[in-house]
mmCIF file of C-alpha atoms in Angstrom:
data_model
loop_
_atom_site.group_PDB
_atom_site.id
_atom_site.type_symbol
_atom_site.label_atom_id
_atom_site.label_comp_id
_atom_site.label_asym_id
_atom_site.label_seq_id
_atom_site.Cartn_x
_atom_site.Cartn_y
_atom_site.Cartn_z
ATOM 1 C CA ASP L 1441 113.231 118.533 38.797
ATOM 2 C CA ALA L 1442 110.213 117.624 40.859
ATOM 3 C CA LYS L 1443 106.805 118.949 39.788
ATOM 4 C CA THR L 1444 104.680 121.553 41.617
ATOM 5 C CA THR L 1445 100.936 121.964 41.436
ATOM 6 C CA GLN L 1446 99.221 125.348 41.975
ATOM 7 C CA PRO L 1447 95.592 126.532 41.475
ATOM 8 C CA ASN L 1448 95.188 128.371 38.202
ATOM 9 C CA SER L 1449 93.653 131.467 39.799
ATOM 10 C CA MET L 1450 92.790 133.041 43.091
ATOM 11 C CA GLU L 1451 90.993 136.298 44.209
ATOM 12 C CA SER L 1452 91.515 138.630 47.076
ATOM 13 C CA ASN L 1453 90.284 141.868 48.388
ATOM 14 C CA GLU L 1454 92.661 144.786 49.042
ATOM 15 C CA GLU L 1455 94.346 144.801 52.466
ATOM 16 C CA GLU L 1456 93.338 141.254 53.179
ATOM 17 C CA PRO L 1457 95.888 138.429 53.627
ATOM 18 C CA VAL L 1458 96.447 136.059 50.824
ATOM 19 C CA HIS L 1459 97.565 132.468 51.043
ATOM 20 C CA LEU L 1460 98.815 131.005 47.805
ATOM 21 C CA PRO L 1461 99.262 127.177 47.998
ATOM 22 C CA CYS L 1462 101.634 124.997 46.254
ATOM 23 C CA ASN L 1463 101.886 121.112 46.370
ATOM 24 C CA HIS L 1464 105.184 119.385 45.714
ATOM 25 C CA SER L 1465 104.634 115.819 46.813
ATOM 26 C CA THR L 1466 107.749 114.453 45.108
ATOM 27 C CA ILE L 1467 110.110 116.976 46.625
ATOM 28 C CA SER L 1468 113.528 115.743 47.448
ATOM 29 C CA GLY L 1469 115.573 116.526 50.519
ATOM 30 C CA THR L 1470 117.816 118.979 48.723
ATOM 31 C CA ASP L 1471 115.134 120.915 46.755
ATOM 32 C CA TYR L 1472 114.796 124.550 47.651
ATOM 33 C CA ILE L 1473 111.299 126.024 47.137
ATOM 34 C CA HIS L 1474 111.278 129.282 45.194
ATOM 35 C CA TRP L 1475 108.537 131.737 44.478
ATOM 36 C CA TYR L 1476 108.499 134.278 41.741
ATOM 37 C CA ARG L 1477 105.761 136.559 40.551
ATOM 38 C CA GLN L 1478 105.258 138.208 37.138
ATOM 39 C CA LEU L 1479 103.366 141.604 37.062
ATOM 40 C CA PRO L 1480 101.549 142.565 33.848
ATOM 41 C CA SER L 1481 103.905 143.435 31.013
ATOM 42 C CA GLN L 1482 107.167 142.719 33.086
ATOM 43 C CA GLY L 1483 109.569 139.947 33.494
ATOM 44 C CA PRO L 1484 109.282 137.637 36.600
ATOM 45 C CA GLU L 1485 110.663 138.906 39.861
ATOM 46 C CA TYR L 1486 112.054 136.947 42.732
ATOM 47 C CA VAL L 1487 109.838 136.854 45.870
ATOM 48 C CA ILE L 1488 111.281 134.297 48.367
ATOM 49 C CA HIS L 1489 112.823 131.000 48.810
ATOM 50 C CA GLY L 1490 113.479 128.393 51.495
ATOM 51 C CA LEU L 1491 114.484 124.888 52.328
ATOM 52 C CA THR L 1492 112.892 123.782 55.462
ATOM 53 C CA SER L 1493 112.214 126.462 57.932
ATOM 54 C CA ASN L 1494 109.600 129.231 57.364
ATOM 55 C CA VAL L 1495 111.043 132.296 55.765
ATOM 56 C CA ASN L 1496 110.145 135.984 55.947
ATOM 57 C CA ASN L 1497 111.263 139.007 53.966
ATOM 58 C CA ARG L 1498 109.952 142.406 53.134
ATOM 59 C CA MET L 1499 107.623 141.120 50.328
ATOM 60 C CA ALA L 1500 106.121 137.971 51.819
ATOM 61 C CA SER L 1501 106.310 135.007 54.073
ATOM 62 C CA LEU L 1502 106.907 131.348 53.071
ATOM 63 C CA ALA L 1503 105.364 128.725 55.189
ATOM 64 C CA ILE L 1504 106.711 125.147 54.521
ATOM 65 C CA ALA L 1505 104.885 122.018 55.693
ATOM 66 C CA GLU L 1506 106.733 119.771 58.174
ATOM 67 C CA ASP L 1507 106.848 116.982 55.505
ATOM 68 C CA ARG L 1508 107.897 119.614 52.881
ATOM 69 C CA LYS L 1509 105.172 118.235 50.494
ATOM 70 C CA SER L 1510 103.461 121.554 50.286
ATOM 71 C CA SER L 1511 104.134 125.257 50.956
ATOM 72 C CA THR L 1512 102.144 128.516 51.101
ATOM 73 C CA LEU L 1513 103.190 132.034 50.080
ATOM 74 C CA ILE L 1514 101.637 134.504 52.411
ATOM 75 C CA LEU L 1515 101.006 138.179 51.415
ATOM 76 C CA HIS L 1516 100.146 139.741 54.593
ATOM 77 C CA ARG L 1517 98.105 142.629 53.244
ATOM 78 C CA ALA L 1518 97.279 142.477 49.516
ATOM 79 C CA THR L 1519 97.584 145.652 47.473
ATOM 80 C CA LEU L 1520 96.455 146.276 43.921
ATOM 81 C CA ARG L 1521 100.085 146.125 42.984
ATOM 82 C CA ASP L 1522 100.181 142.451 44.066
ATOM 83 C CA ALA L 1523 97.942 141.384 41.201
ATOM 84 C CA ALA L 1524 100.223 139.090 39.284
ATOM 85 C CA VAL L 1525 101.010 135.470 38.224
ATOM 86 C CA TYR L 1526 102.808 133.706 41.092
ATOM 87 C CA TYR L 1527 105.097 130.805 40.212
ATOM 88 C CA CYS L 1528 106.221 128.075 42.724
ATOM 89 C CA ILE L 1529 109.281 126.303 41.634
ATOM 90 C CA LEU L 1530 111.521 123.606 42.992
ATOM 91 C CA ARG L 1531 115.207 123.577 42.510
ATOM 92 C CA ASP L 1532 117.816 121.131 43.583
ATOM 93 C CA ALA L 1533 120.521 123.216 45.190
ATOM 94 C CA LEU L 1534 123.136 120.330 44.835
ATOM 95 C CA LEU L 1535 122.310 119.328 41.251
ATOM 96 C CA SER L 1536 124.273 122.072 39.708
ATOM 97 C CA TYR L 1537 125.925 125.015 41.324
ATOM 98 C CA ASN L 1538 126.494 127.050 38.282
ATOM 99 C CA THR L 1539 124.117 125.683 35.716
ATOM 100 C CA ASP L 1540 120.942 126.604 37.503
ATOM 101 C CA LYS L 1541 117.734 125.919 35.460
ATOM 102 C CA LEU L 1542 114.568 127.181 37.076
ATOM 103 C CA ILE L 1543 111.711 125.471 35.345
ATOM 104 C CA PHE L 1544 108.648 127.614 35.428
ATOM 105 C CA GLY L 1545 105.078 126.163 35.216
ATOM 106 C CA THR L 1546 101.892 128.138 34.492
ATOM 107 C CA GLY L 1547 101.508 129.613 38.076
ATOM 108 C CA THR L 1548 98.463 131.099 39.904
ATOM 109 C CA ARG L 1549 96.878 134.303 38.572
ATOM 110 C CA LEU L 1550 96.058 136.411 41.602
ATOM 111 C CA GLN L 1551 93.308 139.035 41.247
ATOM 112 C CA VAL L 1552 93.130 141.812 43.867
ATOM 113 C CA PHE L 1553 89.942 143.847 44.156
ATOM 114 C CA PRO L 1554 89.622 147.291 45.689
ATOM 115 C CA ASP Y 55 119.514 146.884 42.703
ATOM 116 C CA VAL Y 56 120.591 144.450 39.991
ATOM 117 C CA LYS Y 57 119.647 145.639 36.519
ATOM 118 C CA VAL Y 58 119.020 143.410 33.567
ATOM 119 C CA THR Y 59 118.400 145.378 30.400
ATOM 120 C CA GLN Y 60 117.090 144.163 27.187
ATOM 121 C CA SER Y 61 117.754 146.292 24.212
ATOM 122 C CA SER Y 62 114.318 146.183 22.490
ATOM 123 C CA ARG Y 63 110.928 145.974 24.153
ATOM 124 C CA TYR Y 64 109.159 145.370 20.764
ATOM 125 C CA LEU Y 65 110.434 144.073 17.433
ATOM 126 C CA VAL Y 66 108.729 143.191 14.211
ATOM 127 C CA LYS Y 67 110.688 141.124 11.706
ATOM 128 C CA ARG Y 68 110.009 139.243 8.563
ATOM 129 C CA THR Y 69 110.382 135.418 8.067
ATOM 130 C CA GLY Y 70 113.962 134.639 7.162
ATOM 131 C CA GLU Y 71 115.480 137.636 8.754
ATOM 132 C CA LYS Y 72 118.370 137.325 11.175
ATOM 133 C CA VAL Y 73 117.424 138.682 14.554
ATOM 134 C CA PHE Y 74 119.600 139.766 17.453
ATOM 135 C CA LEU Y 75 118.301 140.191 20.986
ATOM 136 C CA GLU Y 76 120.670 141.822 23.287
ATOM 137 C CA CYS Y 77 120.860 141.565 27.193
ATOM 138 C CA VAL Y 78 123.131 143.310 29.533
ATOM 139 C CA GLN Y 79 123.510 142.957 33.232
ATOM 140 C CA ASP Y 80 125.409 145.382 35.592
ATOM 141 C CA MET Y 81 126.218 143.220 38.618
ATOM 142 C CA ASP Y 82 129.062 140.941 37.435
ATOM 143 C CA HIS Y 83 126.856 137.907 37.540
ATOM 144 C CA GLU Y 84 128.298 134.731 36.044
ATOM 145 C CA ASN Y 85 125.204 133.041 34.963
ATOM 146 C CA MET Y 86 122.840 134.437 32.212
ATOM 147 C CA PHE Y 87 119.732 132.926 30.717
ATOM 148 C CA TRP Y 88 117.331 133.311 27.801
ATOM 149 C CA TYR Y 89 113.723 132.095 28.145
ATOM 150 C CA ARG Y 90 110.792 132.482 25.936
ATOM 151 C CA GLN Y 91 107.222 132.840 27.263
ATOM 152 C CA ASP Y 92 104.069 131.711 25.419
ATOM 153 C CA PRO Y 93 100.485 131.711 26.711
ATOM 154 C CA GLY Y 94 99.622 128.406 28.397
ATOM 155 C CA LEU Y 95 103.244 127.194 28.218
ATOM 156 C CA GLY Y 96 104.857 129.223 30.894
ATOM 157 C CA LEU Y 97 108.548 130.104 30.605
ATOM 158 C CA ARG Y 98 110.820 127.698 28.600
ATOM 159 C CA LEU Y 99 114.615 127.783 28.809
ATOM 160 C CA ILE Y 100 116.320 128.337 25.422
ATOM 161 C CA TYR Y 101 120.030 128.630 26.363
ATOM 162 C CA PHE Y 102 122.081 129.635 29.446
ATOM 163 C CA SER Y 103 125.677 130.599 29.957
ATOM 164 C CA TYR Y 104 127.741 130.162 33.156
ATOM 165 C CA ASP Y 105 130.877 132.050 31.969
ATOM 166 C CA VAL Y 106 132.197 134.037 29.091
ATOM 167 C CA LYS Y 107 132.327 131.951 25.884
ATOM 168 C CA MET Y 108 130.543 129.150 27.663
ATOM 169 C CA LYS Y 109 126.996 128.102 26.674
ATOM 170 C CA GLU Y 110 124.643 125.221 27.502
ATOM 171 C CA LYS Y 111 121.452 124.220 25.568
ATOM 172 C CA GLY Y 112 118.249 124.555 27.504
ATOM 173 C CA ASP Y 113 114.979 122.847 26.802
ATOM 174 C CA ILE Y 114 114.170 124.396 23.417
ATOM 175 C CA PRO Y 115 117.396 125.429 21.664
ATOM 176 C CA GLU Y 116 116.343 124.616 18.149
ATOM 177 C CA GLY Y 117 116.438 127.658 15.783
ATOM 178 C CA TYR Y 118 118.371 129.760 18.199
ATOM 179 C CA SER Y 119 122.055 130.442 19.063
ATOM 180 C CA VAL Y 120 123.732 132.544 21.636
ATOM 181 C CA SER Y 121 126.853 134.586 22.205
ATOM 182 C CA ARG Y 122 128.697 135.640 25.302
ATOM 183 C CA GLU Y 123 131.763 137.520 24.459
ATOM 184 C CA LYS Y 124 131.771 139.694 27.538
ATOM 185 C CA LYS Y 125 130.631 138.789 31.097
ATOM 186 C CA GLU Y 126 127.892 141.440 31.161
ATOM 187 C CA ARG Y 127 126.362 140.778 27.707
ATOM 188 C CA PHE Y 128 124.339 137.788 26.492
ATOM 189 C CA SER Y 129 122.856 137.814 23.010
ATOM 190 C CA LEU Y 130 120.229 135.530 21.584
ATOM 191 C CA ILE Y 131 120.336 135.084 17.777
ATOM 192 C CA LEU Y 132 117.684 133.798 15.554
ATOM 193 C CA GLU Y 133 119.534 132.914 12.368
ATOM 194 C CA SER Y 134 116.438 132.752 10.167
ATOM 195 C CA ALA Y 135 113.369 133.905 11.962
ATOM 196 C CA SER Y 136 110.129 131.990 11.570
ATOM 197 C CA THR Y 137 106.499 132.715 12.495
ATOM 198 C CA ASN Y 138 106.654 130.165 15.268
ATOM 199 C CA GLN Y 139 109.335 132.189 16.990
ATOM 200 C CA THR Y 140 106.859 134.974 17.585
ATOM 201 C CA SER Y 141 106.978 135.225 21.335
ATOM 202 C CA MET Y 142 108.073 137.187 24.525
ATOM 203 C CA TYR Y 143 111.795 136.649 25.148
ATOM 204 C CA LEU Y 144 113.105 137.149 28.628
ATOM 205 C CA CYS Y 145 116.801 137.342 29.706
ATOM 206 C CA ALA Y 146 117.943 136.748 33.385
ATOM 207 C CA SER Y 147 120.969 136.693 35.338
ATOM 208 C CA SER Y 148 121.441 134.795 38.571
ATOM 209 C CA TYR Y 149 123.267 135.300 41.893
ATOM 210 C CA ARG Y 150 123.714 133.267 45.074
ATOM 211 C CA VAL Y 151 121.391 134.061 48.097
ATOM 212 C CA LEU Y 152 121.120 131.712 51.170
ATOM 213 C CA GLY Y 153 122.354 128.610 49.391
ATOM 214 C CA ALA Y 154 120.340 129.010 46.148
ATOM 215 C CA ASN Y 155 120.686 130.909 42.753
ATOM 216 C CA VAL Y 156 118.191 133.608 42.414
ATOM 217 C CA LEU Y 157 117.130 135.038 38.998
ATOM 218 C CA THR Y 158 116.782 138.718 38.063
ATOM 219 C CA PHE Y 159 114.864 139.134 34.824
ATOM 220 C CA GLY Y 160 114.834 141.915 32.206
ATOM 221 C CA ALA Y 161 111.494 143.510 31.204
ATOM 222 C CA GLY Y 162 111.229 141.302 28.053
ATOM 223 C CA SER Y 163 111.429 141.694 24.244
ATOM 224 C CA ARG Y 164 108.211 140.931 22.470
ATOM 225 C CA LEU Y 165 109.054 139.635 18.977
ATOM 226 C CA THR Y 166 106.643 139.402 16.159
ATOM 227 C CA VAL Y 167 107.701 137.555 12.985
ATOM 228 C CA LEU Y 168 105.464 138.164 9.979
#
């Protein structure tokens, strides 16, 4: 699987937008970009994923660069509950339909201040 | 919502003991996974299973075995626990969304081996 690079930590104030970057310069054409987050004392939870086009859901938006070598997870209005470690992961959708092995890095620790 | 339930949140065992970590999912997912999480190392895949009685080694299977006798249940077994197996263990199951497998994690089991 291709590698991703994320900043170790970021800070935000409550109710401000947060842009979490991820670089994946060796991404292949069939790699999906996944984002998960892990709240303190919990298992990771799925946030969003996409292939080429920008994606929106109730939790966040995913903006994918035109060359796909980077992406940005956007939290539109950060809350204290969004303080977590955010993981950006690539996964080749064609590699193995059933035996899917998401490889997690160390992620970005987001702090949100009141 | 999909639920992945891990039987124990906290366990303390002695070196050499046999340890069973149980995981149950309630959404009829075919794929299930066991990860361990350690500070600075992120999540590492131990074993996964894509069907009943089927298992595949992940990246760090040494010292572990698994059992999947029923679709909803995936057990991780430490045959003879050692102190370097002190860790947070996370179980997950996956389902297909928009062309990619998405993981749902349990809350984790923190194991301490003395």
